[in-house]
Coordinates of C-alpha atoms in Angstrom, one line a residue:
M14 CA 54.0 -56.6 252.6
S15 CA 55.9 -58.7 250.6
V16 CA 59.5 -58.4 249.1
A17 CA 62.0 -60.5 247.6
R18 CA 65.5 -59.0 246.7
P19 CA 67.5 -61.4 244.2
T20 CA 70.3 -58.9 244.1
P21 CA 72.0 -56.5 246.7
T22 CA 71.5 -52.7 246.8
R23 CA 73.8 -51.3 244.6
K24 CA 75.6 -48.7 246.8
D25 CA 78.7 -49.3 244.9
S26 CA 77.5 -48.8 241.5
A27 CA 78.4 -52.4 240.5
P28 CA 76.6 -54.1 237.9
P29 CA 74.6 -57.1 238.9
K30 CA 76.3 -60.5 238.4
S31 CA 75.5 -62.8 235.7
G32 CA 73.4 -65.8 236.3
T33 CA 71.2 -64.2 239.2
K34 CA 68.0 -65.7 239.2
T35 CA 64.6 -63.7 239.3
K36 CA 62.5 -64.5 242.3
T37 CA 58.9 -64.0 242.6
A38 CA 57.6 -62.6 245.8
K39 CA 57.0 -66.0 247.3
G40 CA 60.7 -67.0 246.5
K41 CA 59.9 -69.3 243.5
T42 CA 61.2 -69.3 240.1
S43 CA 59.1 -67.5 237.6
A44 CA 57.5 -69.2 234.8
G45 CA 59.0 -69.4 231.3
P46 CA 58.0 -67.5 228.3
P47 CA 55.1 -68.4 226.1
S48 CA 55.5 -71.4 223.7
G49 CA 54.6 -69.5 220.3
R50 CA 57.2 -69.9 218.0
G51 CA 59.4 -72.0 220.6
A52 CA 61.6 -70.8 223.1
T53 CA 64.7 -70.5 220.6
G54 CA 62.2 -68.6 218.3
H55 CA 61.2 -66.3 221.2
R56 CA 64.6 -65.6 222.4
T57 CA 65.4 -64.5 218.9
D58 CA 62.5 -62.1 218.9
L59 CA 63.6 -60.4 222.0
L60 CA 66.9 -59.8 220.6
E61 CA 65.6 -58.3 217.5
S62 CA 63.3 -56.1 219.6
M63 CA 66.2 -55.1 221.7
L64 CA 68.6 -54.3 218.3
R65 CA 65.8 -52.5 217.1
I66 CA 66.0 -50.1 219.9
R67 CA 69.9 -49.7 219.9
R68 CA 69.8 -49.2 216.4
F69 CA 67.2 -46.8 216.0
E70 CA 68.7 -44.5 218.9
E71 CA 72.3 -44.8 217.4
R72 CA 70.6 -43.2 214.1
C73 CA 69.2 -40.9 216.3
V74 CA 72.5 -39.8 217.4
E75 CA 73.7 -39.2 214.0
L76 CA 70.7 -37.1 213.0
Y77 CA 70.8 -35.1 216.2
S78 CA 74.6 -34.3 215.4
A79 CA 73.4 -33.5 211.8
A80 CA 70.9 -31.1 213.3
K81 CA 67.9 -32.9 211.3
I82 CA 66.5 -33.9 214.8
R83 CA 66.1 -31.1 217.3
G84 CA 65.4 -30.2 220.8
F85 CA 65.7 -32.6 223.8
V86 CA 66.7 -36.4 223.0
H87 CA 66.9 -38.7 226.0
L88 CA 68.7 -42.1 224.9
Y89 CA 67.4 -45.6 226.2
I90 CA 71.0 -47.3 225.2
G91 CA 71.7 -49.9 227.8
E92 CA 67.9 -50.3 229.2
E93 CA 66.7 -52.4 226.3
A94 CA 66.2 -55.4 228.2
V95 CA 63.5 -53.3 230.3
A96 CA 61.1 -52.0 227.6
V97 CA 61.4 -55.4 225.7
G98 CA 60.8 -57.5 228.5
I99 CA 58.0 -55.7 230.2
N100 CA 55.9 -55.4 227.1
E101 CA 56.2 -59.0 226.6
A102 CA 53.9 -59.7 229.5
L103 CA 51.5 -57.0 228.3
T104 CA 48.5 -57.5 225.8
P105 CA 47.3 -55.0 223.4
E106 CA 44.3 -54.1 225.6
D107 CA 46.8 -53.1 228.5
A108 CA 47.8 -49.3 228.9
V109 CA 51.4 -48.0 229.1
V110 CA 52.5 -44.6 230.4
S111 CA 56.2 -43.5 229.8
T112 CA 58.7 -41.0 230.6
Y113 CA 60.7 -38.8 228.4
R114 CA 63.0 -41.5 227.8
E115 CA 60.5 -43.5 226.0
H116 CA 61.7 -44.4 222.5
G117 CA 62.6 -47.9 223.5
H118 CA 59.2 -48.1 225.3
A119 CA 57.2 -47.0 222.1
L120 CA 59.0 -49.4 219.8
A121 CA 58.6 -52.5 222.1
R122 CA 54.8 -51.5 222.5
G123 CA 54.7 -51.9 218.7
I124 CA 54.6 -48.2 217.4
T125 CA 56.5 -48.3 214.3
A126 CA 60.1 -46.7 213.6
E127 CA 58.7 -44.8 210.9
A128 CA 56.0 -43.3 213.1
V129 CA 58.6 -42.7 215.9
M130 CA 61.1 -41.4 213.4
A131 CA 58.7 -39.0 211.7
E132 CA 58.0 -37.7 215.2
M133 CA 61.4 -37.0 216.0
Y134 CA 61.5 -34.9 212.9
G135 CA 58.3 -33.0 213.8
R136 CA 56.7 -34.2 211.0
T137 CA 52.9 -34.4 210.6
T138 CA 53.0 -38.3 210.1
G139 CA 54.6 -38.8 213.3
C140 CA 52.9 -40.5 216.3
S141 CA 51.8 -37.3 217.9
G142 CA 51.3 -35.5 214.8
G143 CA 54.9 -33.8 214.9
R144 CA 53.5 -31.9 217.8
G145 CA 55.5 -34.0 220.7
G146 CA 58.9 -34.8 219.3
S147 CA 61.2 -37.0 221.2
M148 CA 59.5 -36.2 224.8
H149 CA 56.0 -37.0 224.0
L150 CA 55.3 -39.8 221.7
F151 CA 51.9 -41.0 222.0
D152 CA 49.5 -43.4 220.5
A153 CA 46.0 -44.1 221.9
S154 CA 45.1 -47.0 219.7
R155 CA 47.8 -48.8 221.3
R156 CA 47.2 -47.5 224.7
F157 CA 50.4 -45.8 224.6
Y158 CA 49.7 -42.7 226.9
G159 CA 52.8 -41.0 226.4
G160 CA 56.1 -39.8 227.1
N161 CA 55.9 -37.4 229.8
A162 CA 58.6 -34.5 230.5
I163 CA 57.8 -34.3 234.1
V164 CA 59.8 -36.6 236.5
A165 CA 56.8 -38.8 238.3
G166 CA 54.1 -36.9 236.4
G167 CA 52.9 -40.1 234.6
L168 CA 52.5 -41.9 237.8
P169 CA 48.9 -40.1 238.5
L170 CA 47.8 -40.5 235.0
A171 CA 48.5 -44.3 235.3
A172 CA 46.6 -44.6 238.4
G173 CA 43.9 -42.8 236.6
L174 CA 43.8 -45.2 233.9
A175 CA 44.0 -48.2 236.2
L176 CA 41.0 -47.0 238.3
A177 CA 39.0 -46.4 235.1
D178 CA 39.6 -49.9 233.9
Q179 CA 38.6 -51.1 237.4
M180 CA 35.7 -48.9 237.5
R181 CA 34.2 -50.5 234.1
G182 CA 35.0 -54.0 234.9
Q183 CA 38.0 -54.3 232.4
P184 CA 40.5 -57.1 233.4
N185 CA 43.4 -54.7 232.0
V186 CA 46.8 -53.7 233.5
T187 CA 48.2 -50.3 233.3
C188 CA 52.1 -50.2 233.3
C189 CA 53.7 -47.1 234.3
F190 CA 57.6 -46.7 233.6
F191 CA 59.7 -44.3 235.9
G192 CA 63.1 -43.7 237.0
D193 CA 64.9 -43.9 240.5
G194 CA 64.4 -40.1 240.5
A195 CA 60.6 -40.3 240.9
F196 CA 61.1 -41.6 244.4
A197 CA 62.1 -37.8 245.5
E198 CA 58.7 -36.6 244.1
G199 CA 55.3 -36.5 245.9
E200 CA 53.4 -38.0 242.9
F201 CA 55.0 -41.4 243.5
H202 CA 54.1 -41.8 247.3
E203 CA 50.8 -40.5 246.6
T204 CA 50.1 -42.7 243.7
A205 CA 51.5 -45.7 245.5
N206 CA 49.4 -45.2 248.5
L207 CA 46.1 -44.9 246.8
A208 CA 47.1 -47.8 244.2
A209 CA 47.4 -50.0 247.3
L210 CA 44.8 -48.6 249.0
W211 CA 42.3 -49.2 246.2
K212 CA 44.0 -52.6 244.9
L213 CA 44.5 -50.8 241.4
P214 CA 45.4 -53.0 238.5
L215 CA 48.8 -51.0 238.2
L216 CA 52.4 -52.5 237.2
L217 CA 54.8 -50.0 238.4
V218 CA 58.2 -50.5 236.9
C219 CA 61.4 -48.3 238.2
E220 CA 64.1 -48.4 236.0
N221 CA 66.7 -47.9 238.3
N222 CA 69.8 -46.6 236.5
L223 CA 71.4 -45.3 239.7
Y224 CA 71.1 -41.4 238.3
A225 CA 68.4 -39.0 238.5
M226 CA 69.9 -37.0 235.7
G227 CA 73.2 -36.5 237.0
T228 CA 72.6 -37.1 240.7
A229 CA 73.7 -40.3 241.8
L230 CA 71.2 -42.7 243.9
E231 CA 72.8 -42.6 247.0
R232 CA 73.1 -38.8 247.0
H233 CA 69.1 -38.2 246.6
E234 CA 68.0 -41.2 248.6
A235 CA 68.8 -42.2 252.2
Q236 CA 67.4 -45.6 251.4
T237 CA 68.5 -47.3 248.3
D238 CA 66.6 -50.2 248.5
L239 CA 63.6 -49.0 246.6
A240 CA 61.8 -52.2 246.2
M241 CA 61.9 -52.6 250.1
R242 CA 60.5 -49.0 250.2
A243 CA 57.8 -49.7 247.8
A244 CA 56.9 -52.8 249.8
S245 CA 56.3 -50.5 252.5
Y246 CA 53.0 -49.3 251.1
G247 CA 51.6 -53.0 251.3
M248 CA 52.3 -53.9 247.5
V249 CA 54.1 -57.0 246.4
A250 CA 57.7 -55.6 245.5
W251 CA 60.9 -57.1 244.3
A252 CA 64.1 -56.3 242.2
V253 CA 65.2 -57.6 239.3
D254 CA 68.4 -57.8 236.8
G255 CA 67.2 -55.2 234.5
M256 CA 70.1 -56.4 232.1
D257 CA 68.7 -59.6 231.4
V258 CA 65.9 -59.6 229.2
E259 CA 64.6 -63.0 230.0
A260 CA 64.5 -62.3 233.8
V261 CA 62.6 -59.1 233.2
E262 CA 60.2 -60.9 231.1
Q263 CA 59.6 -63.6 233.7
A264 CA 59.2 -61.2 236.5
A265 CA 57.0 -59.2 234.5
R266 CA 54.6 -62.2 233.5
R267 CA 54.4 -62.9 237.4
A268 CA 53.6 -59.3 238.5
V269 CA 51.0 -59.2 235.7
E270 CA 49.5 -62.6 236.5
G271 CA 49.2 -61.4 240.0
I272 CA 47.5 -58.1 239.4
R273 CA 45.0 -59.7 237.2
T274 CA 44.1 -61.9 240.1
G275 CA 42.9 -58.8 241.7
T276 CA 45.4 -58.7 244.3
G277 CA 46.7 -54.9 243.7
P278 CA 49.5 -53.1 242.5
H279 CA 53.0 -54.8 241.7
F280 CA 56.3 -53.1 242.1
L281 CA 59.1 -54.1 239.8
E282 CA 62.5 -52.5 240.4
L283 CA 64.5 -52.9 237.2
R284 CA 68.3 -52.6 238.0
T285 CA 69.9 -51.4 235.2
Y286 CA 72.2 -48.7 233.6
R287 CA 72.1 -46.2 230.7
F288 CA 75.4 -46.4 228.9
R289 CA 74.9 -42.8 227.3
A290 CA 74.6 -39.3 229.3
H291 CA 71.1 -38.2 230.5
S292 CA 70.5 -36.1 227.3
M293 CA 72.3 -35.4 224.5
Y294 CA 73.1 -31.9 226.2
D295 CA 74.8 -33.6 229.1
P296 CA 78.5 -33.5 229.5
D297 CA 78.3 -36.4 231.6
R298 CA 80.7 -35.5 234.2
Y299 CA 79.2 -37.3 237.3
R300 CA 80.4 -40.7 236.8
H301 CA 83.5 -42.2 236.1
K302 CA 84.1 -43.7 232.6
A303 CA 85.3 -47.1 234.2
E304 CA 82.0 -47.3 236.0
V305 CA 80.3 -47.1 232.6
E306 CA 82.8 -49.6 231.0
R307 CA 82.0 -52.1 233.9
W308 CA 78.4 -51.8 233.2
K309 CA 79.0 -52.3 229.5
E310 CA 80.3 -55.8 230.4
R311 CA 76.7 -56.5 231.2
D312 CA 75.4 -55.4 228.0
P313 CA 71.7 -56.6 227.7
I314 CA 72.0 -57.3 223.8
S315 CA 75.5 -59.0 224.1
L316 CA 74.1 -61.0 227.1
L317 CA 71.4 -62.5 225.1
T318 CA 73.6 -62.8 221.9
D319 CA 76.3 -64.6 223.8
R320 CA 73.3 -67.1 225.5
L321 CA 71.9 -67.9 222.2
R322 CA 75.3 -68.7 220.4
E323 CA 76.2 -70.8 223.1
N324 CA 72.9 -72.9 222.9
G325 CA 73.7 -72.9 219.2
E326 CA 70.7 -71.2 218.5
L327 CA 72.0 -68.4 216.7
G328 CA 74.6 -68.0 213.9
D329 CA 76.2 -65.4 211.8
K330 CA 74.1 -65.5 209.2
E331 CA 70.7 -65.3 211.0
L332 CA 72.3 -62.6 213.2
A333 CA 73.5 -60.6 209.9
R334 CA 69.9 -61.2 208.4
I335 CA 68.1 -59.6 211.5
E336 CA 70.6 -56.7 211.7
Q337 CA 70.1 -56.0 207.8
G338 CA 66.0 -56.2 208.3
I339 CA 66.7 -53.6 211.0
T340 CA 68.8 -51.5 208.8
D341 CA 66.4 -51.6 206.2
E342 CA 63.6 -50.9 208.4
I343 CA 65.4 -47.7 209.7
D344 CA 66.7 -46.4 206.6
H345 CA 63.1 -46.4 205.1
A346 CA 62.0 -44.6 208.5
V347 CA 64.4 -41.9 207.9
E348 CA 63.5 -41.5 204.3
S349 CA 60.1 -41.4 204.9
A350 CA 60.3 -38.8 207.8
E351 CA 62.4 -36.4 205.6
Q352 CA 59.9 -36.6 202.9
A353 CA 56.9 -36.2 205.5
P354 CA 55.4 -32.7 205.5
E355 CA 55.5 -30.1 208.3
E356 CA 52.5 -28.9 209.9
P357 CA 51.0 -25.6 208.1
V358 CA 51.8 -22.5 210.1
D359 CA 48.1 -21.9 210.0
H360 CA 47.2 -25.3 211.7
L361 CA 49.3 -23.5 215.0
L362 CA 46.3 -23.2 217.0
R363 CA 44.6 -26.7 216.1
H364 CA 44.1 -28.9 219.3
V365 CA 44.9 -25.7 221.5
T366 CA 41.6 -23.6 221.3
S367 CA 38.2 -23.9 219.9
S368 CA 35.5 -21.9 218.7
S369 CA 32.4 -21.5 220.6
A370 CA 30.7 -23.6 218.2
E371 CA 33.0 -26.1 218.6
A372 CA 32.8 -26.1 222.4
V373 CA 28.9 -26.4 222.4
S374 CA 29.1 -29.6 220.0

């Protein structure tokens, strides 16, 4: 059992302090990002990815208010550093299993804004053919196995994917996102136990935003140190400042590296916060506005932007260029979604039932 905890348990609902270093399970500082375009270019790419998620979701708020997007919508605003940092450590061959709050995961995985927006509209050009909507984004070509509307429901699926890769001798990692509320479900404990027992190549990513829907962490968990609880299953586990995208990426790379060596599942508790309510239907009366404002001081986008500016790596013109490019991308996605066709009514039973001939074939 191994656990390292760089930040204290947040029973006071206080955001982590700036400058907290991410530690590996052995207590050493994680390795830096890949060279590629260079450190500056890489950090700019991280910023652009987070901004894409933020602006996409801000547009979704407008479209939902205008009744162009319907059904349930769960926003990821405030948690962008988790999706972006984790996905930076994964390869296209790795698998990702998400939750109902998955717009950020899908965009960070590389699913286009156009495909996601069309799905939000329920159009046939959406990544799930318009059948899934906000909570069920899916793209097998990118090994992105959903959105899942059931709390902790993705965990057994992720274990199955990891087991399949292990049995085939594939050097892939399966990454499963879930919230702190999943700890109250049996699926987490069953999955954690089997994953550790079978040494599955599974990365368990807990997005601990302090609230399971509207229930505060300390009201549904007797022990709020989730990394320590995960470590009790015999897997490597530690907590990370989920508001710092570079800290998230470093921790994810270290965890994925460990998994690929065959040491079994790793668990990351990403201590983060959602700035918006649980869903667009939620009046958000279970937390104080002052708490939300305190966490907004640790906005992951602002943190990285300020860091880049202080280092002379980002100027106003470059930031404006990035913002304009994202605006154009989302404008195009909305325009395409509004022009895309809806599924014909006579297709209602497609992928639901099959004829006897189809069943035999």
